[in-house]
Short mmCIF file of C-alpha atoms in Angstrom, two decimals:
data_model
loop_
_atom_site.label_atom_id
_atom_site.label_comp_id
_atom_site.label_asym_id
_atom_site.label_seq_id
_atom_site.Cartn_x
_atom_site.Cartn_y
_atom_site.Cartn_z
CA UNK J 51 -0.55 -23.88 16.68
CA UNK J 52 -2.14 -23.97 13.22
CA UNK J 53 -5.15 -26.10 12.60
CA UNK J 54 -4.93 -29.49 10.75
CA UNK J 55 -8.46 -28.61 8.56
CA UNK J 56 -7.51 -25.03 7.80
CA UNK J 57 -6.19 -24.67 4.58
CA UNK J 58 -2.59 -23.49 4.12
CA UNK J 59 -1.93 -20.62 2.95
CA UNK J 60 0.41 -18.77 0.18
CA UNK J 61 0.95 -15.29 0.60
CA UNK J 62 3.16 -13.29 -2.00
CA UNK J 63 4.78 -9.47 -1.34
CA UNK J 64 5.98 -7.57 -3.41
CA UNK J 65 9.59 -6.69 -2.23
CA UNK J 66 9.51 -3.05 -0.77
CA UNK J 67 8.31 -1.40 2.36
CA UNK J 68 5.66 0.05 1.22
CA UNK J 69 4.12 -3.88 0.81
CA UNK J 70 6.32 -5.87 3.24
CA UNK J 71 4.62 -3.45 6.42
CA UNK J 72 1.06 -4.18 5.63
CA UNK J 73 1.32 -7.48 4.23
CA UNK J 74 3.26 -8.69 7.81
CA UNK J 75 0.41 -7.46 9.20
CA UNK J 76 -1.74 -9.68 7.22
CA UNK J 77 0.45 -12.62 7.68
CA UNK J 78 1.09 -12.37 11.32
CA UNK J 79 -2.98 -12.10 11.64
CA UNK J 80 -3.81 -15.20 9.93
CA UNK J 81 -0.89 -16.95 11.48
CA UNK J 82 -2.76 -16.14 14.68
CA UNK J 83 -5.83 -17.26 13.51
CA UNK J 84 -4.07 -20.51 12.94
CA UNK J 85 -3.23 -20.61 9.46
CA UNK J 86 -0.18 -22.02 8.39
CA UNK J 87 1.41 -19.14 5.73
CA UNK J 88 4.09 -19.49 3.25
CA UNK J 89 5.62 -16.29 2.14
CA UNK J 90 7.16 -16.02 -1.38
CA UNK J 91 9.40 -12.34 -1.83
CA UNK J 92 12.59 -11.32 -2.03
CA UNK J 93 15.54 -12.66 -0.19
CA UNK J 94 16.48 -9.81 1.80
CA UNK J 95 12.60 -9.90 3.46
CA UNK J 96 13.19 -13.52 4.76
CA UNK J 97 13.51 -12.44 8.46
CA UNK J 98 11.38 -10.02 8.19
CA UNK J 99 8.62 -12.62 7.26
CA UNK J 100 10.23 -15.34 9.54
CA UNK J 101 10.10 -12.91 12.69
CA UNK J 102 6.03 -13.12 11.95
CA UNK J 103 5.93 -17.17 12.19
CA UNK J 104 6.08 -17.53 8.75
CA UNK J 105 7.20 -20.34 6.32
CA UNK J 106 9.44 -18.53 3.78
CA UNK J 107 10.41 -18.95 0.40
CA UNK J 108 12.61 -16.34 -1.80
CA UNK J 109 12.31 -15.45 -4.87
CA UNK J 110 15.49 -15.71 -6.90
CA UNK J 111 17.43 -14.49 -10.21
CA UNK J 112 16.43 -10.86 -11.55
CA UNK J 113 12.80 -10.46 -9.26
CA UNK J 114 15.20 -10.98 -6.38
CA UNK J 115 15.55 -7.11 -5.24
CA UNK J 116 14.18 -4.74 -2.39
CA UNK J 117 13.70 -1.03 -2.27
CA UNK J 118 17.56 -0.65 -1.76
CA UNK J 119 18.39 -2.00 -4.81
CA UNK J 120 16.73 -0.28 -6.90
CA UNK J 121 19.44 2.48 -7.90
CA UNK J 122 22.13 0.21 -8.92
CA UNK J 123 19.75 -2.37 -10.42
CA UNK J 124 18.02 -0.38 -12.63
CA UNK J 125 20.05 2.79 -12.44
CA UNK J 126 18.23 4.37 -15.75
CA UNK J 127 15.30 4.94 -14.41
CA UNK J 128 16.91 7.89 -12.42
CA UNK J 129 17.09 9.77 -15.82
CA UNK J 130 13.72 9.24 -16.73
CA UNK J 131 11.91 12.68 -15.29
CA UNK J 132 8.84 11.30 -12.95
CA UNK J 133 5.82 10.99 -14.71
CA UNK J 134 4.02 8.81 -17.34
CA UNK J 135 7.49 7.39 -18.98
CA UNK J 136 8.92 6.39 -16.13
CA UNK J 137 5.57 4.88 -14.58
CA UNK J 138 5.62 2.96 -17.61
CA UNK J 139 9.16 2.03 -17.31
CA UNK J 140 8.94 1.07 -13.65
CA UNK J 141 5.70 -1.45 -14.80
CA UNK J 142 7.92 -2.96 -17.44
CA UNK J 143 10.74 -3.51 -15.27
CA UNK J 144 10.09 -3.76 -11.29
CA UNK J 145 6.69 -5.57 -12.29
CA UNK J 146 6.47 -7.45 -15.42
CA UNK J 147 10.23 -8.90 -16.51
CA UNK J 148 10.47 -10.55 -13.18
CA UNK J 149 7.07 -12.71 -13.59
CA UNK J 150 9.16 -15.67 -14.25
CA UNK J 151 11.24 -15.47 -11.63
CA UNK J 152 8.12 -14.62 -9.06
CA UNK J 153 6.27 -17.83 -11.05
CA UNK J 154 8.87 -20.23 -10.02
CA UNK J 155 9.11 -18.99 -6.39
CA UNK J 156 4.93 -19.25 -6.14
CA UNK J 157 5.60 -22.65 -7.78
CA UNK J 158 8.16 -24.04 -5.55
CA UNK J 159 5.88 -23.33 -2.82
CA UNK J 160 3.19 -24.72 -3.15
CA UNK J 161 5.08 -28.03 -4.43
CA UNK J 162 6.36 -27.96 -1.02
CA UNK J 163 2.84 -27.51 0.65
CA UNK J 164 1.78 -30.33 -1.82
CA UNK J 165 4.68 -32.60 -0.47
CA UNK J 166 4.77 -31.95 2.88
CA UNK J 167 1.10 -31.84 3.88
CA UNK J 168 -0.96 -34.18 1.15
CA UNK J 169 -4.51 -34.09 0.87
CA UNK J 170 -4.65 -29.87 2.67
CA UNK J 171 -6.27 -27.57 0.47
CA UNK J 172 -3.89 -24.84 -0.52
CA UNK J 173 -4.90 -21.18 -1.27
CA UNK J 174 -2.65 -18.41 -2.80
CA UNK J 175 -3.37 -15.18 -1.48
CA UNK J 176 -1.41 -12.84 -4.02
CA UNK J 177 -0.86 -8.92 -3.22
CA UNK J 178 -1.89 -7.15 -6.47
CA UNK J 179 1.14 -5.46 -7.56
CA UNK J 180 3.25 -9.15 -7.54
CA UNK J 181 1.85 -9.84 -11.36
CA UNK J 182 4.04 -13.51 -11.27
CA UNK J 183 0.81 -15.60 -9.33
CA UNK J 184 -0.78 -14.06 -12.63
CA UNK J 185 0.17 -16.69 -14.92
CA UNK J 186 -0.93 -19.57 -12.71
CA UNK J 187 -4.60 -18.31 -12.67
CA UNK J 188 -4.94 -18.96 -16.28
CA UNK J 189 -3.30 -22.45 -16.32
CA UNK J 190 0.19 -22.08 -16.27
CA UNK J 191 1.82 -23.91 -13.96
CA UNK J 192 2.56 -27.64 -12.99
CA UNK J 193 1.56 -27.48 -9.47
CA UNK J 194 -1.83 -24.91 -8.83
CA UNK J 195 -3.87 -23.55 -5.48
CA UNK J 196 -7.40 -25.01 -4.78
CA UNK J 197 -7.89 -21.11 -4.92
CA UNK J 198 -6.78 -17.42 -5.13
CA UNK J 199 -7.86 -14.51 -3.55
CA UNK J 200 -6.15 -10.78 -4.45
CA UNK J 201 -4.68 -8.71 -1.70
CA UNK J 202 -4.90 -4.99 -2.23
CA UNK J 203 -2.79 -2.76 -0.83
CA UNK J 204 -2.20 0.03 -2.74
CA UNK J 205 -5.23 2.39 -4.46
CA UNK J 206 -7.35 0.34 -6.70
CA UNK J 207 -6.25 0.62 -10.66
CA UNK J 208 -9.23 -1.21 -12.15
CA UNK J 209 -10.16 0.15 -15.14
CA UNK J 210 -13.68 1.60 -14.93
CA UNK J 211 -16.34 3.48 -16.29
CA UNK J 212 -16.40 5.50 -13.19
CA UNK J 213 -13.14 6.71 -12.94
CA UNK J 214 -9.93 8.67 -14.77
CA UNK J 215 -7.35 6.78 -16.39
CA UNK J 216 -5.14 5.32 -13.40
CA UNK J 217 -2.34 7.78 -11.83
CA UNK J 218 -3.28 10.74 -13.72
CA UNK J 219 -4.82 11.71 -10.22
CA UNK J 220 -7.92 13.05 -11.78
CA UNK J 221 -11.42 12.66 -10.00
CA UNK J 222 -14.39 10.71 -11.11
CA UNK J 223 -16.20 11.73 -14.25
CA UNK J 224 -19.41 14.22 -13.31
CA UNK J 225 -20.71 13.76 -16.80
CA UNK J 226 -21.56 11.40 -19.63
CA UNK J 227 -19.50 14.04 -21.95
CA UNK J 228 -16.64 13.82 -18.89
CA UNK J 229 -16.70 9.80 -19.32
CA UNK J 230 -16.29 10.23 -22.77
CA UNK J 231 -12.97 12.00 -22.65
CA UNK J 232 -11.57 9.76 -19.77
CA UNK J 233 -12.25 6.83 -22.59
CA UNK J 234 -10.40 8.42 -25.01
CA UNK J 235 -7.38 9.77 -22.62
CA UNK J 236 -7.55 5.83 -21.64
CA UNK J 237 -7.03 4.68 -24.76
CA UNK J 238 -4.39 7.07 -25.32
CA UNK J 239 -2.75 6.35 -22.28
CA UNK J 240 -2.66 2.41 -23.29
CA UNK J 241 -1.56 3.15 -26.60
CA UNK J 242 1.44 5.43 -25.76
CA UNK J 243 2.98 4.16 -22.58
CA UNK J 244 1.54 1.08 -21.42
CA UNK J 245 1.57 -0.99 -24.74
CA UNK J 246 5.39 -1.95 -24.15
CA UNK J 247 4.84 -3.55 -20.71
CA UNK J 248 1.86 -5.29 -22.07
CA UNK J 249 3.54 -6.48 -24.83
CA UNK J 250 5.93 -7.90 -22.34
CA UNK J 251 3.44 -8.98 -20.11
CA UNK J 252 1.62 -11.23 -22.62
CA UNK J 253 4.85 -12.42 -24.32
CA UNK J 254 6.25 -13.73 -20.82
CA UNK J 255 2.28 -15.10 -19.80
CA UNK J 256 2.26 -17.21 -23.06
CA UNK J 257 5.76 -18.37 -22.71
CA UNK J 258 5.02 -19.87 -18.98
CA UNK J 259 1.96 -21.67 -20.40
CA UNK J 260 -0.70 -19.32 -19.76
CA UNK J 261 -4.00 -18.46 -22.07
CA UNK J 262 -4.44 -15.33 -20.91
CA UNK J 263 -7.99 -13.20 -22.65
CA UNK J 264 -7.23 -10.56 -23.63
CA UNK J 265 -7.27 -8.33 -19.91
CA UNK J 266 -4.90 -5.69 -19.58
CA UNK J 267 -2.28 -6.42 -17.36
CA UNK J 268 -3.25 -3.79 -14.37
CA UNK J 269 -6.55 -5.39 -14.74
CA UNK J 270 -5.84 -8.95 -13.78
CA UNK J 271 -4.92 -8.73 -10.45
CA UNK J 272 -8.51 -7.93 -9.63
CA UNK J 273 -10.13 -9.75 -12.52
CA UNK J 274 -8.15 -13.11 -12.70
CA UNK J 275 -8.67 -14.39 -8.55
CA UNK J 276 -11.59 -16.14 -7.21
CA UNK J 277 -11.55 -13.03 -5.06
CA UNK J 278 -10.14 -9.45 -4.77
CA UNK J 279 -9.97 -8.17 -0.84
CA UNK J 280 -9.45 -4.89 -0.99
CA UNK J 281 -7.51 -4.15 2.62
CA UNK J 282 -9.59 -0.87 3.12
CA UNK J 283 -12.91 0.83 3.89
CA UNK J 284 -14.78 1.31 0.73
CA UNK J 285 -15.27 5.28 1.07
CA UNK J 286 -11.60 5.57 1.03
CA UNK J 287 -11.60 4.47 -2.11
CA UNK J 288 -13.53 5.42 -5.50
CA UNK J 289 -16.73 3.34 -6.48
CA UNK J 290 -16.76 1.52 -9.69
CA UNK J 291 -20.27 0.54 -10.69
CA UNK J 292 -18.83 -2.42 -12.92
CA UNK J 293 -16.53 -3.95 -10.99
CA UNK J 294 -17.10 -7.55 -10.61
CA UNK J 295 -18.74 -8.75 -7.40
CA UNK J 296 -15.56 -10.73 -6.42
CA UNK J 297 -14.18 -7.05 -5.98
CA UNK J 298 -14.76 -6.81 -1.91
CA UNK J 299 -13.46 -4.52 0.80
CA UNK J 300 -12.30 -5.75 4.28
CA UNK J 301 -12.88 -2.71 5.97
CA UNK J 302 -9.10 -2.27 6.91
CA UNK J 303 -6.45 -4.40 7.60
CA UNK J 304 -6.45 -6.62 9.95
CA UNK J 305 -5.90 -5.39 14.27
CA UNK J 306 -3.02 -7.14 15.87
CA UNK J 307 -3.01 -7.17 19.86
CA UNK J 308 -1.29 -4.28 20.43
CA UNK J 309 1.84 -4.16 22.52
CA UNK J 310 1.75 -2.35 26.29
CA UNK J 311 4.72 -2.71 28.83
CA UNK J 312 7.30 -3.00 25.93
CA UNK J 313 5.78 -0.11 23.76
CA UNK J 314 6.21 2.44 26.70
CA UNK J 315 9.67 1.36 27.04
CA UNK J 316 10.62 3.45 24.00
CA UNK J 317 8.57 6.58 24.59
CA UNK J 318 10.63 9.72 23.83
CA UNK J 319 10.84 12.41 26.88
CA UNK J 320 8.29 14.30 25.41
CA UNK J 321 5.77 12.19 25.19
CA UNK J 322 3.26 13.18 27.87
CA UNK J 323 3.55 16.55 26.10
CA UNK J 324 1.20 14.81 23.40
CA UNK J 325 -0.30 12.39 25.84
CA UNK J 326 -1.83 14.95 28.15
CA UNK J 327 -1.66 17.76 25.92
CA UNK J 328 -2.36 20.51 28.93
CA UNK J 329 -2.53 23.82 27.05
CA UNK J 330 -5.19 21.62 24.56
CA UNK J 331 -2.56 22.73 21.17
CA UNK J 332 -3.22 21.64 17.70
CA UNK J 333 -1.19 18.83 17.45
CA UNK J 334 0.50 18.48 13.73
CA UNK J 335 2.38 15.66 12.85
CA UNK J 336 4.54 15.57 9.82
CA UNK J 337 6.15 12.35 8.51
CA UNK J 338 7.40 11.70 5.01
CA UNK J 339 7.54 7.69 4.77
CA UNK J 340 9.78 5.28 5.17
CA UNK J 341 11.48 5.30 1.85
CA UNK J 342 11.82 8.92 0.67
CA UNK J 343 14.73 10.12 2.82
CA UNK J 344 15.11 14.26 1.64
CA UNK J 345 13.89 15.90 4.46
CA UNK J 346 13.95 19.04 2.19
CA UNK J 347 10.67 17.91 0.60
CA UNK J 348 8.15 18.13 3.50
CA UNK J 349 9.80 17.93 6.80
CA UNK J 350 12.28 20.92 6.58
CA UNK J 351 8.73 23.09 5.22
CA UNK J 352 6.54 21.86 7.43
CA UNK J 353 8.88 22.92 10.53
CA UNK J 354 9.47 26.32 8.73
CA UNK J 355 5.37 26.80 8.04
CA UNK J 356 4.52 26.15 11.59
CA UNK J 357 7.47 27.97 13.31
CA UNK J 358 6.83 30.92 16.37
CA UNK J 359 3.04 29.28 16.98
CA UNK J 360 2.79 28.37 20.33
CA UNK J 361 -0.43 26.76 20.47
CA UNK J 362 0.84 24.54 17.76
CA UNK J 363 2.84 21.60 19.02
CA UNK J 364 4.90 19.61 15.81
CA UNK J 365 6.16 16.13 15.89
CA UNK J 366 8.38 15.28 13.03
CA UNK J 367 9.15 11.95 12.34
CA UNK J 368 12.07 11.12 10.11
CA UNK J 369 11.09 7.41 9.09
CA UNK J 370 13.93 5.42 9.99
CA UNK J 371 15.29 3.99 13.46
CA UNK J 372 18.66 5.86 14.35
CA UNK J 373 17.79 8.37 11.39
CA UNK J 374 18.95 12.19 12.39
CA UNK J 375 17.89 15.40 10.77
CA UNK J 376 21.11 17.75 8.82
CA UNK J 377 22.75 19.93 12.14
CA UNK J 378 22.23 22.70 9.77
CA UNK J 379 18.38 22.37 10.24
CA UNK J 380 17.01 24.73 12.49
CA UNK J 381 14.71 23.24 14.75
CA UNK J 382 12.21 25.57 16.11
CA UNK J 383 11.14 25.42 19.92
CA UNK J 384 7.50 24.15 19.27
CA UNK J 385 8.77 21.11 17.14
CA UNK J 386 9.84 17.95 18.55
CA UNK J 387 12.20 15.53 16.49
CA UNK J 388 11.84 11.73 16.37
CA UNK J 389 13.72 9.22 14.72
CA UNK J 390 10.45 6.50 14.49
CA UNK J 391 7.48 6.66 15.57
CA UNK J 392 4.45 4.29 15.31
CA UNK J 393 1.64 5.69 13.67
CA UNK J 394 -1.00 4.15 15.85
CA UNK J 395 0.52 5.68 18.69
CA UNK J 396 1.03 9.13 17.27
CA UNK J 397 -2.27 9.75 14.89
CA UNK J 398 -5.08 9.46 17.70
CA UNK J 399 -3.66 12.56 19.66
CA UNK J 400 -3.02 14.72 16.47
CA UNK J 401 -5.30 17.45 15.23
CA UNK J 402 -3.43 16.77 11.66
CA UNK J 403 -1.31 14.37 9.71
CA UNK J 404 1.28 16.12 6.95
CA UNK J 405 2.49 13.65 4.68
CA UNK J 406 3.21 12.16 1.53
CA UNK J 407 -0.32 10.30 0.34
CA UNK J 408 1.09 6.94 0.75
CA UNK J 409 -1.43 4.10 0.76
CA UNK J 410 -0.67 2.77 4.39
CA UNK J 411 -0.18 6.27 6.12
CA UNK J 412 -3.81 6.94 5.05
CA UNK J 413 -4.79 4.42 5.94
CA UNK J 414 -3.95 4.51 9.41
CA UNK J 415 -4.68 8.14 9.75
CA UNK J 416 -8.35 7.34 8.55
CA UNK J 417 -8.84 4.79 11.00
CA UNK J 418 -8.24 7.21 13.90
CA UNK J 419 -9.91 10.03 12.35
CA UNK J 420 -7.29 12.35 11.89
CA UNK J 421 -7.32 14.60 8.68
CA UNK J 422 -4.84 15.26 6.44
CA UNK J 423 -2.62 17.50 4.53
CA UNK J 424 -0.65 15.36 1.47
CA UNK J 425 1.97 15.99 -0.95
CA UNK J 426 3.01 13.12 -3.49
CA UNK J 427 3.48 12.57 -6.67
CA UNK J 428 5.64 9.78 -6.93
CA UNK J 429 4.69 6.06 -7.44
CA UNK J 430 0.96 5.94 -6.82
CA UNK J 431 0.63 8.63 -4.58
CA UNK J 432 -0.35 11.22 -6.99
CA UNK J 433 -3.73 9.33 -7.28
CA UNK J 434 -4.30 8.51 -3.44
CA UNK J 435 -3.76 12.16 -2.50
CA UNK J 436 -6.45 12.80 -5.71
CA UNK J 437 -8.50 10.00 -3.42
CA UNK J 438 -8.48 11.59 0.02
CA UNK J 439 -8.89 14.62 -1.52
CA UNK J 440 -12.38 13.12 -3.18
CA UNK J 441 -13.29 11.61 -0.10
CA UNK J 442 -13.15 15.25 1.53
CA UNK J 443 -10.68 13.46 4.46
CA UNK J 444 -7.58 15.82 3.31
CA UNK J 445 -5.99 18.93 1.47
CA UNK J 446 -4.39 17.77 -1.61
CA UNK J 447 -1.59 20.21 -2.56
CA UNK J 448 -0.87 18.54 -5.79
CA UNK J 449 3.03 18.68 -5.80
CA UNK J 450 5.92 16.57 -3.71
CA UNK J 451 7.50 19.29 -2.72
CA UNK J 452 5.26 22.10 -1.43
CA UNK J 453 6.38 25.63 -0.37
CA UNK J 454 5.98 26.49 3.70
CA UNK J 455 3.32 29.07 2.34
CA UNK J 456 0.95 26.21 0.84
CA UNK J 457 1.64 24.13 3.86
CA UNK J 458 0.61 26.59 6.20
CA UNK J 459 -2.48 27.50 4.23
CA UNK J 460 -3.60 23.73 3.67
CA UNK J 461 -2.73 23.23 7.70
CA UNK J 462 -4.79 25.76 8.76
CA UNK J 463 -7.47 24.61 6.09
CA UNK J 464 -7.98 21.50 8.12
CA UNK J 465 -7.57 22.84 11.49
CA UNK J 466 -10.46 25.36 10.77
CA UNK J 467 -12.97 23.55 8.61
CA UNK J 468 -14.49 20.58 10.51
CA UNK J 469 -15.74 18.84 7.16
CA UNK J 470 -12.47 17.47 6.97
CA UNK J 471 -12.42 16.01 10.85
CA UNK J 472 -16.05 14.80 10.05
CA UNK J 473 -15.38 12.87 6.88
CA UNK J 474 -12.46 11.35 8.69
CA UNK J 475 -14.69 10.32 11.60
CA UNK J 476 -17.44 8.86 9.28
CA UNK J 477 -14.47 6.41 7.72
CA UNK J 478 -13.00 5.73 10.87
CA UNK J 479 -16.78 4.49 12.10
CA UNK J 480 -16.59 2.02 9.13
CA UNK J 481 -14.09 0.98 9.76
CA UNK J 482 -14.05 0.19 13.40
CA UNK J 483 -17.23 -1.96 12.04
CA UNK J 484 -15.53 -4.40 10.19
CA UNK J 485 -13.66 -7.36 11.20
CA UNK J 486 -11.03 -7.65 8.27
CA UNK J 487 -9.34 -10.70 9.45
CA UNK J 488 -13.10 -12.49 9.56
CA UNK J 489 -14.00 -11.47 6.02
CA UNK J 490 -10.23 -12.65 5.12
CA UNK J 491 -10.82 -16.10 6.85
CA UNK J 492 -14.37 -16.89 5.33
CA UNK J 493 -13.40 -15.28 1.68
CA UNK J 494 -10.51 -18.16 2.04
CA UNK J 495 -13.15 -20.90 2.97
CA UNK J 496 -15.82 -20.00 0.60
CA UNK J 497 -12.71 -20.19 -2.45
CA UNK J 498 -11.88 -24.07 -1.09
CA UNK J 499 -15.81 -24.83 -1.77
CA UNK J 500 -15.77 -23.51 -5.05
CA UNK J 501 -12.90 -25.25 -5.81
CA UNK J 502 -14.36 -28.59 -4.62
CA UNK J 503 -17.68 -27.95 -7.04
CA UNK J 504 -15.55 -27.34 -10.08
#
């Protein structure tokens, strides 16, 4: 039962997997805490959402999609080759043209709040890549929040001082001459592939009655909020010496209870293999997401690296429940084969974690201390396997589809130099730490004062 003085809460999602997951997370915590939350994202997430104890309302008209859509409603972007045009394509279209539609679904919601609970303080809690709350935090809007905090999810893209221009997956500057030339890259980057969704961006901002400054618009989710919780532990993630101090880390995201009787219901036949692990083998687990379904890429590899090593045990999960890997594949005796798998189950008995640098895989492997190998380069994984390779917690092999050769080598990199288990452990101590869903909860409250001092 939610709590008549809490505020209520809006939560947006951006409408794929890769922010449904972790923002269900979020919502269910809070909703245990006993918030009331609204959720504003795509239609086909409603359930999803719902399922949580959530309030739901869906966005509609062109921002309604999800990640299945995506190749028949904007089937063009397959011919762009990956890279900087079609990251600047993907901003234009999957991010900024559906503002309005995002804008009215944010809107309707909190009208509803408005009308249904009068007097409750209502704050918007807005996941950084949905760029329609934007517009409302610079006076757009006919209905607004007493306050707005910024969810982060994926790797931090402020522009800083500090770092490389975002998703080139370069490190941090070691120089004042280095700095320089990131500047100038920057400004080159702007100028040649992100002035069109910009463009866009402020065109659509000013038409919905917002006067927006100026900010870029991969900026604003972290400098327009009250706040900006970042859901992870700071040293998984590069400093930036100028970043406001409403920038903030959580630690993590939030621990649910987990589940006992029900979980070991759905244990494969194997398990106790990597439960009890008699013969003490290097456990390697190799999982390429949730989205990305060509097994070809790492999976098939990995199994081919690793093959005729008998202290080396291999779980492969494929990503999807009831998901089933080519007969053709050759499936060596030391591998075992799962359809799903949680990763919170899996990661604390592995001696390494093969996959793809996305945000929320790291981010679970970090919080049980297991190291990595990682292999991305699409979406924003290119610059989170840069990251974890920074942070010293993985081997970045800089390509999505690595050879079994460089798979093996980075493997046995980890397995045989401890820095990599170490700077794992150190992360997974800060994390264990922090209490995300308390820094969540009193970010929220300290927003509703400043609201009432305006």
């Amino acid at each position: 039962m939610s709590a008549p003085g809490k505020p209520l809460v809006v939560l947006t999602c951006t409408p794929g997997q890769g922010h449904t997951n972790p923002i269900k997370t979020l919502a269910k915590a809070l909703t245990l805490a006993g918030y009331e939350v609204t959720v504003v994202s795509s239609s086909h997430y409603q359930k999803h959402f719902e399922d949580a104890g959530c309030s739901y309302v869906a966005i509609q008209g062109y921002g309604d999609y999800w990640d299945g859509d995506r190749e028949t409603k904007w089937p063009e972007r397959a011919s762009i080759p990956p890279g900087p045009d079609q990251f600047a394509w993907t901003i234009e279209h999957s991010f900024v043209r559906v503002i309005p539609d995002q804008h009215a679904a944010v809107q309707k919601a909190i009208k509803g709040l408005r009308e249904t609970h009068p007097g409750r303080a209502v704050v918007l809690l807005n996941e950084s890549a949905f760029l329609g709350s934007l517009p409302l935090m610079k006076g757009a809007g006919e209905v607004k929040p007493d306050g707005t905090i910024g969810i982060g999810i994926n790797p931090i893209s402020l522009n800083s001082v500090d770092t490389a221009p975002f998703g080139l997956g370069l490190p941090p500057p070691k120089s004042a001459a280095e700095s320089a030339q990131y500047a100038e890259m920057r400004k080159g980057v702007e100028h040649l592939y992100l002035a069109k969704p910009q463009a866009v961006f402020n065109d659509i901002a000013k038409d919905l009655g917002a006067e927006t400054d100026g900010t870029v618009c991969s900026d604003a989710p972290y400098l327009w909020p009250d706040r900006f919780l970042q859901l992870c532990a700071s040293s998984i993630m590069y400093p930036r010496s100028d970043a406001p101090d409403s920038v903030r880390f959580t630690g993590g995201l939030p621990r649910l209870p987990r589940p006992t009787e029900a979980a070991s219901l759905d244990r494969p036949a194997w398990w106790n293999e990597v439960v009890a692990n008699p013969a003490g083998k290097d456990i390697v687990f190799v999982c390429q997401g949730t989205v990305l379904m060509n097994y070809d890429d790492l999976i098939t590899p990995t199994l081919e690296a690793l093959k005729d090593r008998p202290n080396t045990l291999v779980i492969a999960a494929l990503g999807q429940r009831g998901a089933t890997l080519d007969s053709s594949i050759n499936v060596p005796e030391n591998v075992r084969v799962v359809d799903y798998v949680s990763f919170d189950d899996i990661l604390p008995h592995c001696s390494v974690f093969v996959g793809t640098g996305g945000y929320g895989g790291i981010q679970h492997s970090v919080s049980h201390g297991t190291p990595m190998v990682v292999a991305g380069v699409t979406e924003d994984k290119t610059e989170m396997c840069a990251i974890c390779e920074w942070a010293g917690v993985a081997v970045n092999l800089r390509t999505g589809k690595p050879t079994s050769e460089a798979l093996r080598a980075g493997i046995d990199k980890v397995l045989s130099d401890p820095t990599y288990k170490n700077a794992c452990v150190r992360i997974q101590a800060e994390m264990a730490a922090s209490d995300p869903i308390k820094i969540i909860m009193k970010n929220i409250e300290e927003v509703v004062q400043l609201s009432r001092v305006r």
